[in-house]
Amino acid sequence: MTIATATPPTAKPRDVQVMPIGPGTTVLRSRTWERLKFEIEYSLKKGTTANAYLIQGDQVALIDPPGQTFTDVFLNKLAQQLGDRAIDYVILGHLNANRAATIERLLEASQPPRFICSNPAAITLRSLFPDRDLTIEVVRSEETFDLGQGHLLKFIPIPTPRWPDGMVTYDPASQIAFTDKLYGAHVCGDQIFDEGWQIYEDDRRFYYDCLHASQPKQVSTALDKLDDLPAATYAPGHGPIVRYGFAELRHAYRHWTQQQTEKELSVALIFASAYGNTAAVAQSIARGITKAGVAVESINCEYLDPEEIKGAIEKCAGFIIGSPTLGGHAPTQIQTALGIVLNSADKSKPAGVFGSFGWSGEAIDLLENKLQDGGYQFAMPTIRVKFAPTQAVLQQCEEAGTDFAQALQRANKRRAPKPAAGTADRTAQAVGRVVGSLCVVTASQDDVQTAMLASWVSQATFKPPGVTIAVAKERAIESLMHEGSQFVLNVLAEGKQLRRHFMKNFPPGADRFEGLQVETASNGCPVLTDALAFLECTVRSRMECGDHWVVYATANSGKVLDTTGVTAVHHRRSGSHY
């Protein structure tokens, strides 16, 4: 077999795109065209924009300056917009440490700006600049501030477990709500507004699922607050500004949030994070849990009342707790949360432990040993991450979250009474008579390779040659099957052992190709050389259908590997399971 090598595209340089978007209001979009960070939210690899906003009234305010990789180019563009004017206020929708370099440069001005932010952001700001005398106006409830010329800004705190310092800014002069982490998307392009907004549906849904699906209670409260604003435009921290698909995206956020709150089972995900690594692991675990149809209640125990932790523990079906290791110990807040868990959680509830560390992992050992001594059973292997997690580690964390959720579902199903046979059972038997060829879908992205046994596969088009594949939402490969993704469809031959190999339950992070003869296709994905045939495919679209995604892909090339073999076919007695 001839194996081609894909040539990586030349990366575009990072830049800052500037455009007026309202009266006295300008967006400065710091654009990166490649994957920005290791977190799972960036895994679609479409780049992103860090959106900052400049409002010039009688006074000047800058909303959300970008991180240090854009400091120089951003400040040059900002100076061109300001002319002889100075920044009076820096408004922070949320604050993380990577913005410190840009803020430091702003503070070097002859007239340093004052800051407007929530109280958690103010605490972080002072910790980042302990030697500076900062002027900070802390927003404790819904307050207003007059910049002049009609820019009577309103500030609305919207704390969430992931961003306890979250805050929305609303400007009646432009009817723009600056929504920070809400209504965004990690996609980079020349388009500033969302004309033809349908092209962003997949990106926005993925962004929501990664960032917000695990905190539906707080997101619902934030949406209620935003609904009270007479806004016509949402200006998020990432991606295109929402104007043309305004009503549709608001409705989608409500629908997605309601889907999470209506789920029968929930997991309490308790964590603290010193440098963001433990939070990134928590986010990936939460993503795996929600993919499997189980709700998550994320609990950042650094900012939550002990009684709220106790309430979440008592109502959840299972719990997972994670911690960084600081000076050889778990943070005080984690130790407090652990005490609440040991005193409140029923011993029958499955448990899990995770954490990140630099040179040692004593906090993770503490959590694991205390829960084991307390008689709790673990439904996932303990996850230990040294330094920042890689994409492969985050994929493993997602798979661990899915396994945890499926363990809860199996236990719940065993407890439920079995329904009597009836029309639904007869219908399932009839559906089961629909047969499909057995295939293995293989995909690769950076240092992640995965595979899935598939029987719901069908040719869909002649020109171009295309196929559809139904992918269960909880499958590990689902995150590598978005629009533009590459994969290989390996068609299996009757009588070969590949089917049995891929019917196994693989533990999180396991090598699914161990012991198999594998080569690499020109799109970088594995080819099973014992297959009957293979197709190299590109995902063109996908549609959400109940508990599956139906993926449509076109075949770019293919080859029959065994001209004498017969396609393996999957026969079922019932259409209610595989």
Coordinates of C-alpha atoms in Angstrom, one line a residue:
M1 CA 0.0 0.0 0.0
T2 CA 1.3 3.4 -0.9
I3 CA 1.1 5.8 2.0
A4 CA 1.1 9.5 1.3
T5 CA 2.2 12.2 3.8
A6 CA -0.1 15.2 4.3
T7 CA 1.6 18.6 4.0
P8 CA 0.6 20.8 6.9
P9 CA -0.8 24.2 5.9
T10 CA 1.2 27.3 6.4
A11 CA -0.1 29.1 9.5
K12 CA -1.3 32.6 9.2
P13 CA 0.3 35.1 11.5
R14 CA -1.6 36.3 14.5
D15 CA -3.1 39.8 14.1
V16 CA -5.6 42.2 15.5
Q17 CA -8.7 43.1 13.5
V18 CA -10.4 46.4 14.2
M19 CA -13.9 47.6 13.3
P20 CA -16.6 50.0 14.7
I21 CA -19.6 48.1 15.8
G22 CA -21.8 50.8 17.4
P23 CA -21.8 54.5 18.5
G24 CA -18.4 55.2 20.0
T25 CA -17.7 51.4 20.2
T26 CA -15.0 49.4 18.5
V27 CA -14.0 45.8 18.6
L28 CA -10.4 44.7 18.5
R29 CA -10.3 41.0 17.7
S30 CA -6.9 39.4 18.5
R31 CA -6.9 36.5 16.0
T32 CA -5.1 33.2 16.2
W33 CA -5.7 30.8 13.3
E34 CA -4.5 27.6 15.0
R35 CA -5.4 25.7 18.1
L36 CA -4.8 28.2 21.0
K37 CA -4.5 26.1 24.1
F38 CA -4.7 22.5 25.3
E39 CA -8.2 22.7 26.8
I40 CA -10.8 20.5 25.1
E41 CA -12.9 23.6 24.1
Y42 CA -10.2 24.3 21.4
S43 CA -10.1 20.8 20.0
L44 CA -12.0 21.6 16.8
K45 CA -8.8 23.4 15.8
K46 CA -10.5 26.4 14.1
G47 CA -8.5 29.0 16.0
T48 CA -10.2 31.7 18.0
T49 CA -10.5 35.4 18.6
A50 CA -9.9 37.2 21.9
N51 CA -12.4 40.0 21.6
A52 CA -11.7 43.3 23.4
Y53 CA -14.0 46.3 23.1
L54 CA -13.3 50.0 23.3
I55 CA -16.0 52.5 24.3
Q56 CA -15.3 56.2 23.9
G57 CA -17.7 58.6 25.6
D58 CA -16.6 61.6 27.7
Q59 CA -14.4 58.9 29.3
V60 CA -12.8 55.9 27.7
A61 CA -13.3 52.2 28.8
L62 CA -11.6 49.1 27.5
I63 CA -13.4 45.8 28.0
D64 CA -11.3 42.6 28.4
P65 CA -7.8 43.2 27.0
P66 CA -6.2 40.0 25.6
G67 CA -3.5 37.8 26.9
Q68 CA 0.3 38.2 26.7
T69 CA 0.8 36.6 23.2
F70 CA -1.0 39.6 21.8
T71 CA 0.2 42.4 24.1
D72 CA 2.5 44.3 21.6
V73 CA 0.3 44.1 18.5
F74 CA -2.9 44.8 20.5
L75 CA -1.5 47.9 22.2
N76 CA -0.2 49.2 18.9
K77 CA -3.7 48.9 17.4
L78 CA -5.3 50.4 20.5
A79 CA -3.0 53.4 20.4
Q80 CA -4.2 54.1 16.8
Q81 CA -7.8 54.1 18.0
L82 CA -7.1 56.3 21.0
G83 CA -5.0 59.1 19.4
D84 CA -4.3 61.5 22.2
R85 CA -6.8 60.0 24.6
A86 CA -6.1 57.7 27.6
I87 CA -7.8 54.7 29.0
D88 CA -9.8 55.7 32.0
Y89 CA -11.3 52.3 32.9
V90 CA -10.5 48.7 32.2
I91 CA -13.6 46.5 32.6
L92 CA -13.0 42.8 33.3
G93 CA -15.7 40.3 32.3
H94 CA -13.4 37.8 34.0
L95 CA -9.7 37.7 34.8
N96 CA -7.1 35.0 34.3
A97 CA -3.3 35.3 34.8
N98 CA -2.4 35.4 31.1
R99 CA -3.9 38.9 30.9
A100 CA -1.4 40.2 33.4
A101 CA 1.3 41.2 30.8
T102 CA -1.2 43.4 28.8
I103 CA -2.6 44.9 32.0
E104 CA 0.9 45.6 33.3
R105 CA 1.6 47.7 30.1
L106 CA -1.6 49.6 30.5
L107 CA -0.6 50.4 34.1
E108 CA 2.6 52.0 32.8
A109 CA 0.7 54.9 31.3
S110 CA 1.2 58.4 32.9
Q111 CA -2.5 58.1 33.9
P112 CA -3.0 54.4 34.9
P113 CA -6.5 53.2 34.3
R114 CA -9.0 52.3 37.1
F115 CA -10.6 48.9 37.1
I116 CA -14.3 47.8 37.2
C117 CA -14.8 44.1 38.0
S118 CA -16.5 41.7 40.4
N119 CA -15.1 41.0 43.8
P120 CA -13.4 37.6 42.9
A121 CA -11.7 39.3 39.9
A122 CA -10.6 42.1 42.3
I123 CA -9.0 39.6 44.6
T124 CA -7.2 38.0 41.6
L125 CA -6.1 41.4 40.3
R126 CA -4.5 42.4 43.6
S127 CA -2.7 39.0 43.8
L128 CA -1.3 39.5 40.3
F129 CA 0.0 43.0 41.2
P130 CA 0.8 42.9 44.9
D131 CA 3.2 45.9 44.6
R132 CA 0.9 48.3 42.8
D133 CA -1.6 50.7 44.2
L134 CA -4.6 49.7 42.1
T135 CA -7.8 51.7 42.0
I136 CA -10.6 49.1 41.7
E137 CA -14.4 49.7 41.7
V138 CA -16.0 46.4 42.8
V139 CA -19.4 45.5 41.3
R140 CA -21.3 43.7 44.1
S141 CA -24.7 43.8 42.4
E142 CA -26.3 45.3 39.3
E143 CA -24.8 48.7 39.2
T144 CA -24.4 51.5 36.5
F145 CA -21.6 53.8 35.5
D146 CA -21.8 56.9 33.2
L147 CA -19.1 57.2 30.6
G148 CA -21.0 60.1 29.0
Q149 CA -22.5 60.6 25.6
G150 CA -25.3 58.1 26.4
H151 CA -22.9 55.3 27.5
L152 CA -24.6 54.6 30.9
L153 CA -23.0 51.2 31.4
K154 CA -24.8 48.6 33.5
F155 CA -22.8 45.8 35.2
I156 CA -24.4 42.4 35.9
P157 CA -22.4 39.7 37.9
I158 CA -22.9 36.2 36.5
P159 CA -20.7 33.9 38.6
T160 CA -20.3 30.3 37.6
P161 CA -18.2 27.5 39.0
R162 CA -15.7 27.8 36.1
W163 CA -15.7 31.6 36.2
P164 CA -16.7 32.8 39.7
D165 CA -15.7 36.4 38.7
G166 CA -17.9 36.5 35.6
M167 CA -19.6 39.8 34.7
V168 CA -21.7 41.1 31.8
T169 CA -21.6 44.8 30.7
Y170 CA -24.5 46.4 28.9
D171 CA -24.4 49.7 27.0
P172 CA -27.8 51.3 26.2
A173 CA -26.2 53.6 23.7
S174 CA -25.4 50.8 21.3
Q175 CA -27.8 48.1 22.8
I176 CA -24.8 45.8 23.0
A177 CA -24.4 43.3 25.9
F178 CA -20.8 42.3 26.3
T179 CA -21.3 38.7 27.4
D180 CA -17.8 37.5 28.0
K181 CA -18.0 33.6 28.1
L182 CA -21.6 33.4 27.0
Y183 CA -22.7 33.1 23.4
G184 CA -19.2 32.7 22.0
A185 CA -17.4 30.2 19.7
H186 CA -13.8 29.2 19.1
V187 CA -13.6 30.0 15.4
C188 CA -11.3 32.5 13.6
G189 CA -12.1 34.3 10.4
D190 CA -12.5 37.6 8.7
Q191 CA -16.3 37.8 9.5
I192 CA -16.9 40.0 12.5
F193 CA -20.7 39.7 12.8
D194 CA -22.6 36.4 12.4
E195 CA -24.2 36.9 8.9
G196 CA -25.3 33.5 7.7
W197 CA -25.2 32.4 11.4
Q198 CA -26.2 28.8 10.5
I199 CA -22.5 28.1 9.6
Y200 CA -21.6 28.6 13.3
E201 CA -24.2 26.3 14.7
D202 CA -21.8 23.4 15.3
D203 CA -19.1 25.6 16.7
R204 CA -21.5 27.3 19.1
R205 CA -23.0 24.0 20.2
F206 CA -19.5 22.5 20.8
Y207 CA -18.5 25.6 22.8
Y208 CA -21.6 25.4 24.9
D209 CA -21.2 21.7 25.6
C210 CA -17.5 22.1 26.6
L211 CA -17.9 25.2 28.8
H212 CA -21.5 25.5 30.0
A213 CA -23.2 22.1 30.0
S214 CA -21.7 21.3 33.4
Q215 CA -23.1 24.4 35.1
P216 CA -26.7 24.7 33.9
K217 CA -28.1 26.2 37.1
Q218 CA -25.8 29.2 37.0
V219 CA -26.1 29.6 33.2
S220 CA -29.9 29.6 33.5
T221 CA -29.7 32.4 36.1
A222 CA -27.3 34.3 33.8
L223 CA -29.7 33.9 30.9
D224 CA -32.6 35.3 33.0
K225 CA -30.5 38.4 33.8
L226 CA -29.7 38.9 30.1
D227 CA -33.3 38.5 29.1
D228 CA -34.1 41.6 31.2
L229 CA -31.8 43.7 29.1
P230 CA -33.1 45.5 25.9
A231 CA -30.1 44.2 23.9
A232 CA -30.0 43.8 20.2
T233 CA -26.5 42.5 20.0
Y234 CA -24.4 40.1 22.1
A235 CA -20.6 40.8 22.0
P236 CA -18.9 37.7 23.4
G237 CA -15.3 37.2 24.4
H238 CA -14.6 34.8 21.5
G239 CA -15.8 34.4 18.0
P240 CA -18.3 36.4 15.9
I241 CA -20.5 39.1 17.4
V242 CA -24.1 37.9 17.6
R243 CA -26.6 40.1 15.7
Y244 CA -28.2 38.2 12.8
G245 CA -28.8 34.9 14.7
F246 CA -29.6 36.7 17.9
A247 CA -33.0 35.2 18.6
E248 CA -32.0 31.8 17.4
L249 CA -28.9 31.6 19.6
R250 CA -30.8 32.8 22.7
H251 CA -33.4 30.1 22.1
A252 CA -30.7 27.4 21.6
Y253 CA -29.0 28.3 24.9
R254 CA -32.3 28.0 26.7
H255 CA -33.0 24.7 25.0
W256 CA -29.5 23.2 25.7
T257 CA -29.6 24.4 29.3
Q258 CA -33.1 22.9 29.9
Q259 CA -31.9 19.6 28.4
Q260 CA -29.2 19.5 31.2
T261 CA -31.5 20.4 34.0
E262 CA -34.1 17.7 33.0
K263 CA -31.7 14.7 33.1
E264 CA -32.6 12.0 35.5
L265 CA -29.1 11.4 37.0
S266 CA -26.5 13.9 38.0
V267 CA -22.9 13.9 39.2
A268 CA -21.4 16.3 41.7
L269 CA -18.0 17.4 40.3
I270 CA -16.1 19.1 43.1
F271 CA -12.8 20.8 42.5
A272 CA -10.3 23.6 43.2
S273 CA -7.7 24.8 40.8
A274 CA -4.5 26.7 41.5
Y275 CA -3.2 27.3 37.9
G276 CA -6.0 26.2 35.7
N277 CA -4.8 22.6 35.1
T278 CA -7.1 20.9 37.5
A279 CA -10.0 23.0 36.1
A280 CA -9.1 21.8 32.6
V281 CA -9.2 18.2 33.7
A282 CA -12.6 18.8 35.4
Q283 CA -13.9 20.3 32.2
S284 CA -12.9 17.3 30.2
I285 CA -14.4 14.9 32.7
A286 CA -17.6 16.9 32.7
R287 CA -17.7 16.8 28.9
G288 CA -17.6 13.0 29.0
I289 CA -20.3 12.8 31.6
T290 CA -22.7 15.1 29.8
K291 CA -22.0 13.3 26.4
A292 CA -23.3 10.1 28.0
G293 CA -26.6 11.8 29.0
V294 CA -25.9 12.4 32.7
A295 CA -26.1 15.9 34.2
V296 CA -23.2 17.5 36.0
E297 CA -23.2 20.0 38.9
S298 CA -19.8 21.6 38.9
I299 CA -18.8 22.9 42.3
N300 CA -15.8 25.2 42.6
C301 CA -15.3 24.8 46.3
E302 CA -13.1 27.9 46.6
Y303 CA -16.3 30.0 46.1
L304 CA -19.2 27.8 47.3
D305 CA -20.8 27.7 50.7
P306 CA -20.4 24.4 52.5
E307 CA -24.2 24.0 52.8
E308 CA -24.4 24.1 49.0
I309 CA -21.7 21.4 48.7
K310 CA -23.7 19.3 51.2
G311 CA -26.9 19.8 49.2
A312 CA -25.3 18.8 45.9
I313 CA -23.7 15.7 47.5
E314 CA -27.0 14.5 49.0
K315 CA -29.0 14.8 45.7
C316 CA -26.4 13.5 43.2
A317 CA -26.1 9.9 42.0
G318 CA -22.3 9.9 42.2
F319 CA -19.5 12.3 42.9
I320 CA -16.0 13.1 41.7
I321 CA -13.5 15.3 43.6
G322 CA -10.3 16.8 42.2
S323 CA -7.5 18.9 43.7
P324 CA -4.1 20.4 42.9
T325 CA -1.2 19.7 45.2
L326 CA 0.2 22.9 46.8
G327 CA 3.2 22.5 49.0
G328 CA 2.6 18.8 49.5
H329 CA -1.0 19.4 50.6
A330 CA -4.6 19.8 49.4
P331 CA -6.0 23.3 49.6
T332 CA -8.0 24.1 52.7
Q333 CA -11.2 24.3 50.7
I334 CA -10.7 20.8 49.3
Q335 CA -10.1 19.4 52.8
T336 CA -13.3 21.1 53.9
A337 CA -15.2 19.7 51.0
L338 CA -13.8 16.2 51.6
G339 CA -15.0 16.4 55.2
I340 CA -18.5 17.3 53.9
V341 CA -18.4 14.4 51.5
L342 CA -17.4 11.8 54.1
N343 CA -20.1 13.0 56.4
S344 CA -22.9 13.4 53.8
A345 CA -22.4 11.0 50.9
D346 CA -24.2 7.7 50.9
K347 CA -21.7 4.8 50.7
S348 CA -23.6 3.4 47.8
K349 CA -22.8 6.4 45.6
P350 CA -19.9 5.8 43.2
A351 CA -16.9 8.0 43.6
G352 CA -13.9 9.3 41.5
V353 CA -10.7 11.2 42.2
F354 CA -8.5 13.4 40.0
G355 CA -6.0 16.1 40.2
S356 CA -2.9 17.8 38.8
F357 CA 0.5 18.4 40.4
G358 CA 4.0 19.7 39.7
W359 CA 6.5 17.5 41.6
S360 CA 4.3 15.4 43.8
G361 CA 0.7 14.4 44.1
E362 CA -0.1 14.1 47.9
A363 CA -3.5 15.8 47.6
I364 CA -4.6 13.1 45.1
D365 CA -3.4 10.4 47.4
L366 CA -5.2 12.0 50.3
L367 CA -8.5 12.1 48.5
E368 CA -8.2 8.5 47.2
N369 CA -7.1 7.0 50.6
K370 CA -9.8 8.8 52.6
L371 CA -12.6 7.7 50.3
Q372 CA -11.3 4.1 50.2
D373 CA -11.1 4.1 54.0
G374 CA -14.6 5.5 54.1
G375 CA -15.9 2.5 52.1
Y376 CA -16.7 4.2 48.8
Q377 CA -16.4 2.3 45.5
F378 CA -14.6 4.0 42.6
A379 CA -16.4 4.0 39.2
M380 CA -13.3 5.4 37.4
P381 CA -9.6 5.1 37.7
T382 CA -7.9 7.9 39.7
I383 CA -6.5 10.5 37.3
R384 CA -3.1 12.0 38.0
V385 CA -1.9 14.7 35.7
K386 CA 1.6 16.1 36.0
F387 CA 1.9 19.8 34.9
A388 CA -0.4 20.8 32.1
P389 CA -2.5 18.0 30.5
T390 CA -1.9 17.1 26.8
Q391 CA -4.7 16.5 24.3
A392 CA -4.2 12.7 24.8
V393 CA -4.7 13.2 28.6
L394 CA -7.8 15.3 28.1
Q395 CA -9.2 12.6 25.8
Q396 CA -8.5 10.0 28.5
C397 CA -10.3 12.3 31.1
E398 CA -13.3 12.6 28.8
E399 CA -13.5 8.8 28.3
A400 CA -13.2 8.4 32.1
G401 CA -16.2 10.7 32.6
T402 CA -18.2 8.8 30.0
D403 CA -17.4 5.5 31.8
F404 CA -18.4 7.0 35.1
A405 CA -21.8 8.1 33.7
Q406 CA -22.5 4.8 32.0
A407 CA -21.8 3.0 35.3
L408 CA -24.4 5.2 37.0
Q409 CA -26.9 4.5 34.2
R410 CA -26.4 0.7 34.4
A411 CA -26.9 0.8 38.1
N412 CA -30.1 2.9 37.7
K413 CA -31.4 0.5 35.0
R414 CA -30.9 -2.5 37.3
R415 CA -33.0 -0.8 40.0
A416 CA -35.8 0.2 37.5
P417 CA -38.8 -2.2 37.1
K418 CA -38.8 -4.0 33.7
P419 CA -41.6 -2.8 31.4
A420 CA -44.1 -5.4 30.2
A421 CA -43.8 -6.4 26.5
G422 CA -46.0 -4.4 24.2
T423 CA -46.2 -2.4 21.1
A424 CA -42.8 -0.7 21.7
D425 CA -41.2 -4.1 22.1
R426 CA -42.7 -5.4 18.8
T427 CA -41.6 -2.2 17.1
A428 CA -38.0 -2.6 18.4
Q429 CA -38.0 -6.2 17.0
A430 CA -39.0 -4.9 13.6
V431 CA -36.4 -2.1 13.6
G432 CA -33.8 -4.7 14.5
R433 CA -34.4 -6.4 11.1
V434 CA -32.7 -3.4 9.5
V435 CA -29.2 -4.6 8.9
G436 CA -25.9 -2.8 8.2
S437 CA -22.4 -3.6 7.2
L438 CA -19.8 -3.9 10.0
C439 CA -17.1 -1.2 9.8
V440 CA -14.5 0.3 12.1
V441 CA -14.2 4.1 12.0
T442 CA -10.7 5.3 12.8
A443 CA -9.6 8.9 13.5
S444 CA -6.5 10.7 14.5
Q445 CA -5.8 14.2 15.8
D446 CA -2.4 15.3 17.0
D447 CA -1.4 12.7 19.7
V448 CA -4.9 11.1 19.9
Q449 CA -5.9 8.0 17.9
T450 CA -9.2 6.3 18.4
A451 CA -11.6 3.8 16.8
M452 CA -15.2 2.7 16.9
L453 CA -17.0 -0.4 15.7
A454 CA -20.0 0.8 13.6
S455 CA -22.9 -1.0 12.0
W456 CA -25.2 1.9 11.3
V457 CA -23.4 2.9 8.1
S458 CA -24.9 3.5 4.7
Q459 CA -24.0 5.0 1.3
A460 CA -25.8 8.3 1.1
T461 CA -24.8 9.9 -2.3
F462 CA -23.4 9.0 -5.7
K463 CA -21.9 12.4 -6.6
P464 CA -19.8 13.0 -4.6
P465 CA -19.5 9.5 -3.2
G466 CA -20.7 9.8 0.4
V467 CA -21.7 7.9 3.4
T468 CA -23.7 8.4 6.6
I469 CA -22.6 7.0 10.0
A470 CA -24.6 7.1 13.2
V471 CA -22.4 7.9 16.2
A472 CA -23.7 7.6 19.7
K473 CA -23.1 10.8 21.6
E474 CA -21.1 9.1 24.4
R475 CA -18.6 7.5 22.0
A476 CA -15.0 8.7 22.4
I477 CA -14.6 9.2 18.6
E478 CA -17.5 11.7 18.6
S479 CA -15.2 14.6 19.5
L480 CA -13.2 13.9 16.3
M481 CA -16.2 13.7 14.0
H482 CA -17.0 17.4 13.4
E483 CA -17.3 19.3 10.2
G484 CA -14.0 19.2 8.3
S485 CA -12.6 16.3 10.4
Q486 CA -10.8 13.4 8.6
F487 CA -11.4 9.7 9.3
V488 CA -11.0 6.3 7.7
L489 CA -14.0 3.9 7.3
N490 CA -12.6 0.3 7.4
V491 CA -15.1 -2.1 6.0
L492 CA -14.8 -5.5 7.8
A493 CA -14.8 -8.9 6.1
E494 CA -16.9 -11.8 7.3
G495 CA -15.0 -14.3 9.4
K496 CA -12.1 -12.0 10.4
Q497 CA -11.3 -11.3 14.1
L498 CA -11.3 -7.5 13.9
R499 CA -15.0 -7.5 14.9
R500 CA -14.2 -9.3 18.2
H501 CA -11.3 -7.0 18.9
F502 CA -13.3 -3.8 18.7
M503 CA -16.3 -5.2 20.6
K504 CA -14.2 -5.0 23.8
N505 CA -14.7 -2.3 26.4
F506 CA -11.5 -0.3 26.3
P507 CA -10.4 1.5 29.5
P508 CA -9.8 5.3 29.2
G509 CA -6.7 6.1 27.2
A510 CA -6.2 2.5 26.0
D511 CA -4.5 1.8 22.7
R512 CA -7.3 0.5 20.5
F513 CA -4.9 -0.8 17.9
E514 CA -2.6 -2.9 20.1
G515 CA -1.8 -6.2 18.4
L516 CA -3.3 -5.2 15.0
Q517 CA -1.7 -4.6 11.6
V518 CA -2.1 -0.9 11.0
E519 CA -0.8 1.5 8.4
T520 CA -1.5 5.2 8.0
A521 CA -3.7 6.7 5.3
S522 CA -2.8 9.9 3.5
N523 CA -5.2 11.8 5.8
G524 CA -3.2 10.7 8.8
C525 CA -5.8 8.2 10.2
P526 CA -5.2 4.4 10.8
V527 CA -6.0 1.8 8.2
L528 CA -6.6 -1.7 9.3
T529 CA -4.8 -3.9 6.8
D530 CA -6.9 -6.9 7.6
A531 CA -10.1 -5.0 6.6
L532 CA -12.0 -5.8 3.4
A533 CA -11.7 -2.3 2.1
F534 CA -11.2 1.3 3.4
L535 CA -12.4 4.8 2.5
E536 CA -10.6 8.0 3.4
C537 CA -13.4 10.5 4.3
T538 CA -14.1 14.1 5.3
V539 CA -17.0 15.1 7.5
R540 CA -19.2 17.5 5.6
S541 CA -22.1 17.9 8.1
R542 CA -23.8 16.3 11.0
M543 CA -27.2 16.3 12.5
E544 CA -28.3 15.7 16.1
C545 CA -30.8 12.8 16.2
G546 CA -31.9 11.8 19.7
D547 CA -29.1 9.8 21.4
H548 CA -26.9 9.8 18.2
W549 CA -25.2 12.2 15.8
V550 CA -25.7 11.3 12.1
V551 CA -22.5 12.2 10.3
Y552 CA -22.5 12.7 6.5
A553 CA -19.0 12.4 5.0
T554 CA -17.6 12.3 1.5
A555 CA -15.2 9.7 0.4
N556 CA -12.0 11.2 -1.0
S557 CA -10.3 7.9 -1.9
G558 CA -10.5 4.3 -1.1
K559 CA -9.2 0.8 -1.9
V560 CA -10.4 -2.8 -1.8
L561 CA -7.8 -4.8 0.2
D562 CA -9.4 -8.3 -0.1
T563 CA -11.0 -9.0 -3.5
T564 CA -12.3 -12.4 -2.4
G565 CA -13.9 -11.5 1.0
V566 CA -17.5 -10.8 1.8
T567 CA -18.7 -7.8 3.8
A568 CA -19.5 -8.6 7.4
V569 CA -23.2 -7.8 8.3
H570 CA -24.7 -7.2 11.7
H571 CA -27.9 -9.0 12.4
R572 CA -29.9 -8.0 15.5
R573 CA -33.0 -9.4 17.3
S574 CA -34.0 -5.9 18.6
G575 CA -33.6 -2.3 17.5
S576 CA -33.4 -1.1 21.1
H577 CA -29.7 -1.8 21.3
Y578 CA -26.7 -2.7 19.2

